[in-house]
Amino acid sequence: MVEKNRIRKRILKAAKIAIGSSMAIFIAKMLRLDHMISAGTIALLTMMTTKWETVKLSVSRLVTMLIAVTLAGILFQNINNEWQAYGLFVFIMIVISEMLGWGATISVNAVIGAHFLTSMDFGRRAVMNEVLLVVIGTALAMILNLFQDYGGSRKNLMQYMRVTEEWLQKVLKEIAEYMSSESMRGDVWVDIGRLEGQLKEYIIEACEYQDNTFSSHPGYYIDYFEMRLQQCMILHNLHYEVKKIRSMPAQAGVIADYMLYLKDYVIEKNIPEKQMDRLMEIFRDMKKEPLPQSREEFESRAILYHILMDLEDFLICKRRFVESLNEKQKKIYWNTNA
């Protein structure tokens, strides 16, 4: 599912880059600018980024371009050796760009420097020519990067959320069945490992969605998938604890029943207070149980207690996520004014 969506995004991105680059060259040609091909190159390099990065990169390109023009005028007119002059120009531009945190502007500024080195013309027309090349390239990149499939991206993220919940429910059910019958129907290790890998990809997709929208609250999806990844890792530890039990004590059935109950509440719009209360009851009931009569029973009961603590951490992850939501996020994503 993720790979299919990425292929579609790559095709759309390639189309935008091709259209933007060719349009930049066409506009530069209509304006009869020198080095018109460079306008297409600038558009290409700028559109390789997300929307927010495009805006920031466009501003930084314009600022560093002015520095590049000034530096080229000073160096190229005072150093007769071309390769030494250009090498010093590139060195200084890289140092300045990296200090400003604008390393992505180096390639375009190097091209601008090459133009001046070739023509050795630093008049008003030559400077305006370079300014227009950068403006045309970055402007088209900004305009075309406004065209994003926000609805499709959000729909995909919501699909990923449902898939994640189904997998977590499946893992909880498999572990509960093992604790009830001591026989594992599926390979939990494989399921957990696959889910962890998927969640990391989902987080990347959520980050791309955030970087391609001007909204102030899309971090919801990133926080959601990071929360689920934490829960997945908790289940990984829980499963490891379960596998260490040599003989399931009677109390294991109670915990298994609770996990089967809990899996139905591994959904997006759930505040886990009732699930936490029920878990606390199990804690209290276990304290009232008679003391273990053998070392093996003692070890098994100790592991069960750790499993309960893992389940508590599992719920705490969701509770923290819910508590982190502001009223605007709850209204948008949970359809509530609370």
Tab-separated table of C-alpha atoms in Angstrom:
chain	number	residue	atom	x	y	z
A	1	MET	CA	0.000	0.000	0.000
A	2	VAL	CA	2.753	2.451	0.997
A	3	GLU	CA	4.905	1.566	-2.013
A	4	LYS	CA	1.967	2.025	-4.404
A	5	ASN	CA	1.263	5.493	-2.994
A	6	ARG	CA	4.946	6.406	-3.214
A	7	ILE	CA	5.073	5.412	-6.891
A	8	ARG	CA	2.072	7.644	-7.572
A	9	LYS	CA	3.765	10.526	-5.709
A	10	ARG	CA	6.994	10.036	-7.665
A	11	ILE	CA	5.142	10.169	-10.971
A	12	LEU	CA	3.308	13.349	-9.920
A	13	LYS	CA	6.570	14.883	-8.701
A	14	ALA	CA	8.367	13.995	-11.952
A	15	ALA	CA	5.548	15.559	-13.965
A	16	LYS	CA	5.692	18.788	-11.924
A	17	ILE	CA	9.472	19.003	-12.265
A	18	ALA	CA	9.337	18.409	-16.020
A	19	ILE	CA	6.570	20.995	-16.531
A	20	GLY	CA	8.188	23.538	-14.210
A	21	SER	CA	11.645	23.209	-15.754
A	22	SER	CA	10.389	23.494	-19.335
A	23	MET	CA	8.143	26.448	-18.453
A	24	ALA	CA	11.057	28.213	-16.753
A	25	ILE	CA	13.192	27.810	-19.866
A	26	PHE	CA	10.306	29.011	-22.062
A	27	ILE	CA	9.763	32.159	-19.965
A	28	ALA	CA	13.516	32.873	-19.888
A	29	LYS	CA	13.610	32.496	-23.666
A	30	MET	CA	10.637	34.844	-24.107
A	31	LEU	CA	12.472	37.423	-21.977
A	32	ARG	CA	15.612	36.810	-24.073
A	33	LEU	CA	17.737	36.054	-21.056
A	34	ASP	CA	21.248	34.698	-21.360
A	35	HIS	CA	21.876	31.159	-20.020
A	36	MET	CA	18.120	30.465	-20.211
A	37	ILE	CA	18.633	26.731	-19.586
A	38	SER	CA	19.767	27.593	-16.050
A	39	ALA	CA	16.227	28.782	-15.218
A	40	GLY	CA	15.033	25.221	-15.806
A	41	THR	CA	17.840	23.814	-13.681
A	42	ILE	CA	16.981	26.178	-10.811
A	43	ALA	CA	13.304	25.164	-11.015
A	44	LEU	CA	14.303	21.481	-10.977
A	45	LEU	CA	16.580	21.842	-7.950
A	46	THR	CA	13.973	23.842	-6.038
A	47	MET	CA	11.060	21.500	-6.759
A	48	MET	CA	12.981	18.522	-5.392
A	49	THR	CA	11.873	19.706	-1.943
A	50	THR	CA	8.578	19.818	-0.033
A	51	LYS	CA	6.325	22.893	0.019
A	52	TRP	CA	7.721	24.377	3.226
A	53	GLU	CA	11.273	23.632	2.139
A	54	THR	CA	10.553	25.251	-1.236
A	55	VAL	CA	9.481	28.492	0.418
A	56	LYS	CA	12.517	28.574	2.698
A	57	LEU	CA	14.869	27.523	-0.094
A	58	SER	CA	13.511	30.190	-2.459
A	59	VAL	CA	14.166	32.932	0.083
A	60	SER	CA	17.650	31.632	0.834
A	61	ARG	CA	18.463	31.365	-2.879
A	62	LEU	CA	17.621	35.044	-3.409
A	63	VAL	CA	19.684	36.162	-0.406
A	64	THR	CA	22.752	34.060	-1.199
A	65	MET	CA	22.491	34.998	-4.877
A	66	LEU	CA	23.128	38.635	-3.943
A	67	ILE	CA	26.149	37.494	-1.941
A	68	ALA	CA	27.336	35.400	-4.906
A	69	VAL	CA	27.038	38.328	-7.336
A	70	THR	CA	28.995	40.625	-5.017
A	71	LEU	CA	31.664	38.003	-4.319
A	72	ALA	CA	32.041	37.122	-8.020
A	73	GLY	CA	32.513	40.780	-8.896
A	74	ILE	CA	35.264	41.196	-6.310
A	75	LEU	CA	37.170	37.962	-6.986
A	76	PHE	CA	36.893	37.576	-10.756
A	77	GLN	CA	37.936	41.158	-11.473
A	78	ASN	CA	40.938	41.015	-9.165
A	79	ILE	CA	42.301	37.492	-9.736
A	80	ASN	CA	43.568	36.848	-13.266
A	81	ASN	CA	43.848	33.061	-12.931
A	82	GLU	CA	40.363	31.682	-13.754
A	83	TRP	CA	40.550	28.339	-11.952
A	84	GLN	CA	42.008	29.933	-8.814
A	85	ALA	CA	39.345	32.648	-8.825
A	86	TYR	CA	36.522	30.149	-9.278
A	87	GLY	CA	37.929	27.788	-6.652
A	88	LEU	CA	38.152	30.598	-4.098
A	89	PHE	CA	34.636	31.763	-5.047
A	90	VAL	CA	33.166	28.292	-4.463
A	91	PHE	CA	35.115	27.864	-1.200
A	92	ILE	CA	33.853	31.146	0.266
A	93	MET	CA	30.269	30.537	-0.907
A	94	ILE	CA	30.229	27.087	0.672
A	95	VAL	CA	31.543	28.451	3.977
A	96	ILE	CA	28.976	31.274	4.013
A	97	SER	CA	26.087	29.010	2.965
A	98	GLU	CA	26.914	26.347	5.544
A	99	MET	CA	27.250	28.957	8.299
A	100	LEU	CA	23.798	30.282	7.413
A	101	GLY	CA	22.382	26.746	7.213
A	102	TRP	CA	21.637	27.175	3.504
A	103	GLY	CA	23.832	24.481	2.013
A	104	ALA	CA	21.173	23.641	-0.597
A	105	THR	CA	21.843	26.969	-2.363
A	106	ILE	CA	25.449	26.122	-3.241
A	107	SER	CA	24.714	24.425	-6.578
A	108	VAL	CA	22.763	27.361	-8.034
A	109	ASN	CA	25.284	29.912	-6.799
A	110	ALA	CA	28.087	27.893	-8.381
A	111	VAL	CA	26.229	28.083	-11.709
A	112	ILE	CA	25.762	31.846	-11.303
A	113	GLY	CA	29.462	32.215	-10.570
A	114	ALA	CA	30.296	30.220	-13.715
A	115	HIS	CA	28.128	32.595	-15.784
A	116	PHE	CA	30.004	35.646	-14.516
A	117	LEU	CA	33.365	33.947	-14.940
A	118	THR	CA	32.523	33.156	-18.566
A	119	SER	CA	31.174	36.571	-19.500
A	120	MET	CA	33.176	38.773	-17.099
A	121	ASP	CA	30.272	41.187	-17.396
A	122	PHE	CA	29.166	42.696	-14.079
A	123	GLY	CA	26.944	45.431	-15.485
A	124	ARG	CA	23.359	46.064	-14.478
A	125	ARG	CA	21.939	43.988	-17.333
A	126	ALA	CA	24.113	40.978	-16.497
A	127	VAL	CA	23.170	41.131	-12.813
A	128	MET	CA	19.460	41.479	-13.627
A	129	ASN	CA	19.792	38.528	-15.990
A	130	GLU	CA	20.958	36.299	-13.119
A	131	VAL	CA	18.337	37.703	-10.759
A	132	LEU	CA	15.559	36.936	-13.247
A	133	LEU	CA	16.850	33.389	-13.810
A	134	VAL	CA	16.646	32.706	-10.084
A	135	VAL	CA	13.267	34.442	-9.694
A	136	ILE	CA	11.721	32.550	-12.615
A	137	GLY	CA	13.037	29.172	-11.446
A	138	THR	CA	12.066	29.573	-7.800
A	139	ALA	CA	8.694	31.207	-8.556
A	140	LEU	CA	7.593	28.355	-10.812
A	141	ALA	CA	8.785	25.826	-8.235
A	142	MET	CA	6.747	27.542	-5.519
A	143	ILE	CA	3.641	27.728	-7.714
A	144	LEU	CA	3.769	24.105	-8.852
A	145	ASN	CA	4.557	22.831	-5.360
A	146	LEU	CA	1.265	24.377	-4.246
A	147	PHE	CA	-0.457	21.615	-6.200
A	148	GLN	CA	-0.514	18.741	-3.735
A	149	ASP	CA	-2.964	15.885	-3.366
A	150	TYR	CA	-3.840	16.794	0.234
A	151	GLY	CA	-7.096	14.843	0.223
A	152	GLY	CA	-5.400	11.732	-1.142
A	153	SER	CA	-2.487	12.005	1.285
A	154	ARG	CA	-4.769	12.413	4.265
A	155	LYS	CA	-6.928	9.517	3.090
A	156	ASN	CA	-3.815	7.339	2.861
A	157	LEU	CA	-2.742	8.297	6.381
A	158	MET	CA	-6.169	7.417	7.733
A	159	GLN	CA	-5.933	4.060	5.948
A	160	TYR	CA	-2.556	3.453	7.556
A	161	MET	CA	-4.084	4.238	10.957
A	162	ARG	CA	-6.796	1.611	10.486
A	163	VAL	CA	-4.244	-0.954	9.292
A	164	THR	CA	-2.060	-0.231	12.329
A	165	GLU	CA	-4.978	-0.718	14.708
A	166	GLU	CA	-5.909	-4.008	13.051
A	167	TRP	CA	-2.357	-5.316	13.387
A	168	LEU	CA	-2.097	-4.303	17.037
A	169	GLN	CA	-5.413	-6.003	17.720
A	170	LYS	CA	-4.169	-9.116	15.940
A	171	VAL	CA	-0.959	-9.233	17.996
A	172	LEU	CA	-2.870	-8.784	21.266
A	173	LYS	CA	-5.232	-11.591	20.288
A	174	GLU	CA	-2.375	-13.940	19.357
A	175	ILE	CA	-0.574	-13.348	22.662
A	176	ALA	CA	-3.820	-13.776	24.622
A	177	GLU	CA	-4.546	-17.067	22.859
A	178	TYR	CA	-1.047	-18.300	23.663
A	179	MET	CA	-1.505	-17.432	27.341
A	180	SER	CA	-4.814	-19.315	27.354
A	181	SER	CA	-3.735	-22.448	25.526
A	182	GLU	CA	0.091	-22.243	25.427
A	183	SER	CA	-0.060	-22.725	21.659
A	184	MET	CA	0.733	-19.957	19.192
A	185	ARG	CA	-1.400	-19.927	16.039
A	186	GLY	CA	0.596	-17.247	14.270
A	187	ASP	CA	4.164	-16.013	14.297
A	188	VAL	CA	3.974	-13.032	16.640
A	189	TRP	CA	7.627	-12.120	16.146
A	190	VAL	CA	7.040	-11.762	12.402
A	191	ASP	CA	3.829	-9.787	12.906
A	192	ILE	CA	5.446	-7.382	15.367
A	193	GLY	CA	8.529	-6.929	13.190
A	194	ARG	CA	6.397	-6.261	10.130
A	195	LEU	CA	4.272	-3.746	12.032
A	196	GLU	CA	7.348	-1.911	13.329
A	197	GLY	CA	8.657	-1.603	9.777
A	198	GLN	CA	5.320	-0.352	8.490
A	199	LEU	CA	5.001	2.223	11.284
A	200	LYS	CA	8.406	3.680	10.453
A	201	GLU	CA	7.264	4.090	6.849
A	202	TYR	CA	3.981	5.622	8.008
A	203	ILE	CA	5.899	8.168	10.098
A	204	ILE	CA	7.895	9.176	7.014
A	205	GLU	CA	4.649	9.593	5.062
A	206	ALA	CA	3.169	11.679	7.893
A	207	CYS	CA	6.266	13.908	7.953
A	208	GLU	CA	5.981	14.474	4.193
A	209	TYR	CA	2.325	15.398	4.623
A	210	GLN	CA	3.240	17.883	7.342
A	211	ASP	CA	5.972	19.465	5.220
A	212	ASN	CA	3.614	19.841	2.261
A	213	THR	CA	0.816	21.687	4.032
A	214	PHE	CA	0.662	25.164	5.531
A	215	SER	CA	-1.726	23.960	8.221
A	216	SER	CA	-0.641	24.488	11.848
A	217	HIS	CA	-1.808	21.127	13.172
A	218	PRO	CA	-0.848	18.246	10.821
A	219	GLY	CA	1.634	16.916	13.387
A	220	TYR	CA	-1.311	14.891	14.713
A	221	TYR	CA	-0.520	12.054	12.332
A	222	ILE	CA	3.169	11.979	13.224
A	223	ASP	CA	2.341	11.885	16.934
A	224	TYR	CA	-0.236	9.152	16.344
A	225	PHE	CA	2.110	6.810	14.493
A	226	GLU	CA	4.957	7.460	16.935
A	227	MET	CA	2.575	6.533	19.774
A	228	ARG	CA	1.611	3.322	17.998
A	229	LEU	CA	5.275	2.524	17.386
A	230	GLN	CA	5.926	2.831	21.116
A	231	GLN	CA	2.990	0.513	21.789
A	232	CYS	CA	4.328	-1.961	19.253
A	233	MET	CA	7.696	-2.013	21.009
A	234	ILE	CA	5.925	-2.565	24.346
A	235	LEU	CA	4.111	-5.576	22.875
A	236	HIS	CA	7.451	-6.833	21.624
A	237	ASN	CA	8.772	-6.804	25.209
A	238	LEU	CA	5.512	-8.248	26.530
A	239	HIS	CA	5.679	-11.156	24.108
A	240	TYR	CA	9.266	-11.800	25.134
A	241	GLU	CA	8.142	-11.985	28.775
A	242	VAL	CA	5.299	-14.373	27.919
A	243	LYS	CA	7.647	-16.745	26.123
A	244	LYS	CA	9.731	-17.073	29.305
A	245	ILE	CA	6.829	-18.595	31.281
A	246	ARG	CA	7.404	-22.342	31.575
A	247	SER	CA	3.965	-23.220	32.920
A	248	MET	CA	1.013	-20.850	32.714
A	249	PRO	CA	-0.474	-20.197	36.177
A	250	ALA	CA	-4.213	-19.764	36.660
A	251	GLN	CA	-3.865	-15.980	36.740
A	252	ALA	CA	-2.643	-16.024	33.124
A	253	GLY	CA	-6.207	-16.684	31.977
A	254	VAL	CA	-7.396	-13.487	33.650
A	255	ILE	CA	-4.735	-11.452	31.874
A	256	ALA	CA	-5.507	-13.176	28.575
A	257	ASP	CA	-9.192	-12.268	28.957
A	258	TYR	CA	-8.207	-8.691	29.676
A	259	MET	CA	-6.053	-8.540	26.519
A	260	LEU	CA	-8.972	-9.824	24.445
A	261	TYR	CA	-11.112	-7.111	26.039
A	262	LEU	CA	-8.419	-4.478	25.452
A	263	LYS	CA	-7.902	-5.213	21.756
A	264	ASP	CA	-11.386	-3.910	20.904
A	265	TYR	CA	-10.349	-0.498	22.269
A	266	VAL	CA	-7.164	-0.189	20.229
A	267	ILE	CA	-8.814	2.444	18.078
A	268	GLU	CA	-8.066	6.068	17.316
A	269	LYS	CA	-10.912	7.772	19.182
A	270	ASN	CA	-10.649	6.149	22.580
A	271	ILE	CA	-9.581	7.581	25.912
A	272	PRO	CA	-8.286	4.515	27.821
A	273	GLU	CA	-9.579	5.443	31.278
A	274	LYS	CA	-11.994	2.498	31.596
A	275	GLN	CA	-9.330	0.109	30.362
A	276	MET	CA	-6.885	1.536	32.895
A	277	ASP	CA	-9.434	1.159	35.736
A	278	ARG	CA	-10.063	-2.464	34.843
A	279	LEU	CA	-6.318	-3.131	34.736
A	280	MET	CA	-5.924	-1.634	38.216
A	281	GLU	CA	-8.600	-4.032	39.460
A	282	ILE	CA	-6.556	-6.949	38.150
A	283	PHE	CA	-3.501	-5.577	39.959
A	284	ARG	CA	-5.484	-5.421	43.205
A	285	ASP	CA	-6.938	-8.898	42.732
A	286	MET	CA	-3.512	-10.399	42.115
A	287	LYS	CA	-2.250	-8.940	45.386
A	288	LYS	CA	-5.024	-10.819	47.183
A	289	GLU	CA	-4.014	-14.143	45.634
A	290	PRO	CA	-2.373	-16.759	47.910
A	291	LEU	CA	1.422	-16.731	47.842
A	292	PRO	CA	3.049	-19.062	45.292
A	293	GLN	CA	3.916	-22.527	46.603
A	294	SER	CA	6.895	-23.276	44.384
A	295	ARG	CA	9.835	-21.497	42.818
A	296	GLU	CA	8.459	-22.090	39.330
A	297	GLU	CA	5.088	-20.636	40.301
A	298	PHE	CA	6.817	-17.677	41.918
A	299	GLU	CA	8.806	-16.958	38.739
A	300	SER	CA	5.709	-17.310	36.570
A	301	ARG	CA	3.684	-14.970	38.803
A	302	ALA	CA	6.543	-12.437	38.729
A	303	ILE	CA	6.532	-12.522	34.931
A	304	LEU	CA	2.758	-12.032	34.900
A	305	TYR	CA	3.206	-8.958	37.054
A	306	HIS	CA	5.698	-7.583	34.524
A	307	ILE	CA	3.189	-8.300	31.757
A	308	LEU	CA	0.589	-6.252	33.621
A	309	MET	CA	3.097	-3.417	33.906
A	310	ASP	CA	3.718	-3.645	30.145
A	311	LEU	CA	-0.019	-3.402	29.534
A	312	GLU	CA	-0.123	-0.361	31.803
A	313	ASP	CA	2.642	1.262	29.745
A	314	PHE	CA	0.687	0.356	26.608
A	315	LEU	CA	-2.313	2.317	27.901
A	316	ILE	CA	-0.188	5.188	29.215
A	317	CYS	CA	1.179	5.742	25.701
A	318	LYS	CA	-2.346	6.276	24.375
A	319	ARG	CA	-3.365	8.423	27.339
A	320	ARG	CA	-0.371	10.710	26.839
A	321	PHE	CA	-1.243	11.031	23.166
A	322	VAL	CA	-4.826	12.004	24.025
A	323	GLU	CA	-3.669	14.484	26.680
A	324	SER	CA	-1.324	16.120	24.155
A	325	LEU	CA	-4.236	17.027	21.862
A	326	ASN	CA	-5.488	20.589	22.006
A	327	GLU	CA	-9.109	21.613	21.505
A	328	LYS	CA	-8.550	22.428	17.837
A	329	GLN	CA	-7.088	19.003	17.130
A	330	LYS	CA	-9.916	17.242	18.966
A	331	LYS	CA	-12.455	19.210	16.974
A	332	ILE	CA	-10.777	18.435	13.642
A	333	TYR	CA	-9.729	14.834	14.153
A	334	TRP	CA	-12.154	13.570	16.806
A	335	ASN	CA	-15.195	15.638	15.764
A	336	THR	CA	-15.633	17.026	19.248
A	337	ASN	CA	-15.540	20.427	20.922
A	338	ALA	CA	-14.132	18.991	24.146
